mmCIF file of C-alpha atoms in Angstrom:
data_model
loop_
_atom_site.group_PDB
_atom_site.id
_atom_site.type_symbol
_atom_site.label_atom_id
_atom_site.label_comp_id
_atom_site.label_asym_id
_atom_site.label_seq_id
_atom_site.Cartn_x
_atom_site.Cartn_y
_atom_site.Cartn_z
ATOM 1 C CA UNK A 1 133.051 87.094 58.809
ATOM 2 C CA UNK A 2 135.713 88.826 56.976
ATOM 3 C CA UNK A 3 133.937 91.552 56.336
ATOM 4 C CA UNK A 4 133.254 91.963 60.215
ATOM 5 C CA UNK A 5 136.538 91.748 60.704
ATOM 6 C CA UNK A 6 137.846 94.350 58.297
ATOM 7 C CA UNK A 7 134.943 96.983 59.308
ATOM 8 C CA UNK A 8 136.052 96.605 62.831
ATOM 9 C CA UNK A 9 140.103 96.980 61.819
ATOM 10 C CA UNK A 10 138.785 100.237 59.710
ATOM 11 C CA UNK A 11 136.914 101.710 62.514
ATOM 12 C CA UNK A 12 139.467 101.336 64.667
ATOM 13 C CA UNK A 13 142.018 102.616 62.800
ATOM 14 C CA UNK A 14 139.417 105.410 62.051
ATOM 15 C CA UNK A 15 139.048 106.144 66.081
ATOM 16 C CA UNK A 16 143.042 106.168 66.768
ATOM 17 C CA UNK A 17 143.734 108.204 63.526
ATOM 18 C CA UNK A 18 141.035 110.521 64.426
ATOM 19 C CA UNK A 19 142.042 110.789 68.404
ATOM 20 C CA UNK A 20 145.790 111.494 67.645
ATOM 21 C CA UNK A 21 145.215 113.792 64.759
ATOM 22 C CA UNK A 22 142.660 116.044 66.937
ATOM 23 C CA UNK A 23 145.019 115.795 70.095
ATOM 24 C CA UNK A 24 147.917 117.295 67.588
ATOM 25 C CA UNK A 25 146.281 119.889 65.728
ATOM 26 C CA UNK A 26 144.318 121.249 68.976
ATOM 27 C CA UNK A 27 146.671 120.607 71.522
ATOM 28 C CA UNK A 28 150.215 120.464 69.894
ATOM 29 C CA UNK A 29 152.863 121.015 72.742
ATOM 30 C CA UNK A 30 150.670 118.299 74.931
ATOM 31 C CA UNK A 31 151.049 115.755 72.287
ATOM 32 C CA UNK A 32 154.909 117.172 71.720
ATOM 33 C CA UNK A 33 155.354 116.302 75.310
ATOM 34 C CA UNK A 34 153.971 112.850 75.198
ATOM 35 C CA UNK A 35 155.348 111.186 72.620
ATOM 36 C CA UNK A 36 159.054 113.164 73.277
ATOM 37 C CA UNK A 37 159.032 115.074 70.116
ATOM 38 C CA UNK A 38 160.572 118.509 69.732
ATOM 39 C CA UNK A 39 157.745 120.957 69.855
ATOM 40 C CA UNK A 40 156.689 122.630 66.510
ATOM 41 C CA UNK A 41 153.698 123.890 66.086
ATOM 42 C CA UNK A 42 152.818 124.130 62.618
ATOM 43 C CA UNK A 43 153.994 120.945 61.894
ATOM 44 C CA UNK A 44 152.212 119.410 64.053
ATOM 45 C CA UNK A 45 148.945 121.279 63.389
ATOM 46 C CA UNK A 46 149.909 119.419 59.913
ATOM 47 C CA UNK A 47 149.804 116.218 61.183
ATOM 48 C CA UNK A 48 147.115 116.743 62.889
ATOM 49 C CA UNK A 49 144.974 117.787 59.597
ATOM 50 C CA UNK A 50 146.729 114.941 57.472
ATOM 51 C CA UNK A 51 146.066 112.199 60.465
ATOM 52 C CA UNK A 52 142.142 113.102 60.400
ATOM 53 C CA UNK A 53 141.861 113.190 56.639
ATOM 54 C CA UNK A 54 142.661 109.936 57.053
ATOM 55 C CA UNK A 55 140.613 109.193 59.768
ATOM 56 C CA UNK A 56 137.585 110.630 58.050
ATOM 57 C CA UNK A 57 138.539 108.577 54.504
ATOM 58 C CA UNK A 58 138.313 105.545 57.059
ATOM 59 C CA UNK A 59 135.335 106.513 58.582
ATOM 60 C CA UNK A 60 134.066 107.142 54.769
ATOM 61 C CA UNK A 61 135.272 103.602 53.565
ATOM 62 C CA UNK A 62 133.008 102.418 55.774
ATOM 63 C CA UNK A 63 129.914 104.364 54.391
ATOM 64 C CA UNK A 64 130.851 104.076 50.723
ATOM 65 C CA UNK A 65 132.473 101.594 48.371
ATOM 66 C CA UNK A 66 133.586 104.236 46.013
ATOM 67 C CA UNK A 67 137.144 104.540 46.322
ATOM 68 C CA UNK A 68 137.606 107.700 44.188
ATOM 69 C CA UNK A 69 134.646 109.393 46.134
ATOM 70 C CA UNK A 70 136.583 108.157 49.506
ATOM 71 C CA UNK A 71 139.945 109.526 48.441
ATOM 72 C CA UNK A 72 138.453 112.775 47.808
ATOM 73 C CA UNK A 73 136.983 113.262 51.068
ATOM 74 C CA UNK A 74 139.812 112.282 52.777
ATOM 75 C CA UNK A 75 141.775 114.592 50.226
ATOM 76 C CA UNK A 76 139.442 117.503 50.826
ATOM 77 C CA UNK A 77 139.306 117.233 54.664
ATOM 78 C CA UNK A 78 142.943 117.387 55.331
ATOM 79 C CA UNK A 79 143.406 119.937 52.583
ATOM 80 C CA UNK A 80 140.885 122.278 54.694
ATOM 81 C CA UNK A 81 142.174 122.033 57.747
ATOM 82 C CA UNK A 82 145.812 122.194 56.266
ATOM 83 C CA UNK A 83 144.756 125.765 54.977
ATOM 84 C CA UNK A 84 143.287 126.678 58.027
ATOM 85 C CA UNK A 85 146.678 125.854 59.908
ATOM 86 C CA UNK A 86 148.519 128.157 57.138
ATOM 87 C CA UNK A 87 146.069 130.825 57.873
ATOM 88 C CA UNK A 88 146.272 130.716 61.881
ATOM 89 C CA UNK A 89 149.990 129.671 61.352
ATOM 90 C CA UNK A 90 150.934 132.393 59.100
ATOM 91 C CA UNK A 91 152.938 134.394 62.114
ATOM 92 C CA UNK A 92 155.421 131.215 62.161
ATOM 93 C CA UNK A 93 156.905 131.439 58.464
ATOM 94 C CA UNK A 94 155.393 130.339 55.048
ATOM 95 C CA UNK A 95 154.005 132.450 52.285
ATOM 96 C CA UNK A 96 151.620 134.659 51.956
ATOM 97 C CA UNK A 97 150.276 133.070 49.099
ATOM 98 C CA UNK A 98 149.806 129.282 50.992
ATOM 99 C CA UNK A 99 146.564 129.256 52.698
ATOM 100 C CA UNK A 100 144.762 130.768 48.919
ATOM 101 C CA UNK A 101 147.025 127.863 47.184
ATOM 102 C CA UNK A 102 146.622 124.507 49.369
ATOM 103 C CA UNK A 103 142.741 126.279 50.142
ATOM 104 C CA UNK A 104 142.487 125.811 45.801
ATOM 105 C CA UNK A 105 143.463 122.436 46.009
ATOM 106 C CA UNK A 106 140.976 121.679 48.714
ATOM 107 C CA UNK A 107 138.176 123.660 47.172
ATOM 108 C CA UNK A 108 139.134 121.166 44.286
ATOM 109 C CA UNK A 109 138.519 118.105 46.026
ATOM 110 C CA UNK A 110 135.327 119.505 46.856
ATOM 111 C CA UNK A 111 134.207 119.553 43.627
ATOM 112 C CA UNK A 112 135.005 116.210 42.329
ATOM 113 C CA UNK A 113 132.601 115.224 45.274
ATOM 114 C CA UNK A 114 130.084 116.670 44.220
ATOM 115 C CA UNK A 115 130.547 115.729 40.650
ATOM 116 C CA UNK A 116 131.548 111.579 41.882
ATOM 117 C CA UNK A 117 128.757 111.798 43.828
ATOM 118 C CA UNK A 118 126.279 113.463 41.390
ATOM 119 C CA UNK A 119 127.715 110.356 38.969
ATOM 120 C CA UNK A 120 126.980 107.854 42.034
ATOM 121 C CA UNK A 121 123.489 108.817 41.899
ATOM 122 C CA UNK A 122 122.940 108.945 38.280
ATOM 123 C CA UNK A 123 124.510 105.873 37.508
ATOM 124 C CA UNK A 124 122.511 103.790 41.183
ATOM 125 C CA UNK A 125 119.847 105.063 39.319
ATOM 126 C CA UNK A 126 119.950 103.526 36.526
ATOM 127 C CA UNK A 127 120.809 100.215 37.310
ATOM 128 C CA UNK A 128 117.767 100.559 39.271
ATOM 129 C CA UNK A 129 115.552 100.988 36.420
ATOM 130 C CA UNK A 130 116.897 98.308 34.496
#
């Protein structure tokens, strides 16, 4: 039962993270307007890719029990769409040098996936052959 419980608390979470983190990255002033906060674009295009990384390490949590592998993908999602927004965001201030930088540090993440998952699998498989 607690289980139940907690999935449906972490997919929730999941769906409200991931609605309001869309809404502000794709539709910024809207979501400005709503919630009567001064409108800034590329912070809120931040937001928005911070508030689905989280969504999507929520939505992950509920696929894997690996919390390092979780982390990761939550780490990696908001770092690619937080490079993206430096790229398309690049007329409002920054440096040059931010989308290559943060875009590093996602590419990053990306790897220890692969490599956490690549360990997943080696070591599921050999418990399995014990």
């Amino acid at each position: 039962m607690a289980r139940s419980v907690t999935n449906v608390v972490v997919a929730l979470s999941a769906l409200y993270t991931l609605v309001f983190g869309v809404w502000m990255w794709g539709w910024p002033q809207s979501f400005a307007e709503y919630v009567n906060f001064p409108p800034h674009e590329h912070f809120l295009h931040d937001l928005g890719a911070f508030h689905v990384g989280i969504g999507i390490a929520l939505v992950a949590a509920l696929v894997w029990r690996d919390a390092i592998l979780v982390v990761l993908v939550g780490l990696a999602t908001a770092g690619l769409i937080h490079t993206v927004n430096h790229a398309m965001d690049s007329h409002l201030g920054g440096a040059v040098s931010d989308p290559y930088m943060i875009g590093a540090q996602a590419l990053l993440a990306v790897v220890g996936i692969v490599f956490r998952a690549r360990h997943l699998r080696v070591s599921g498989a050999k418990e399995q052959a014990r």
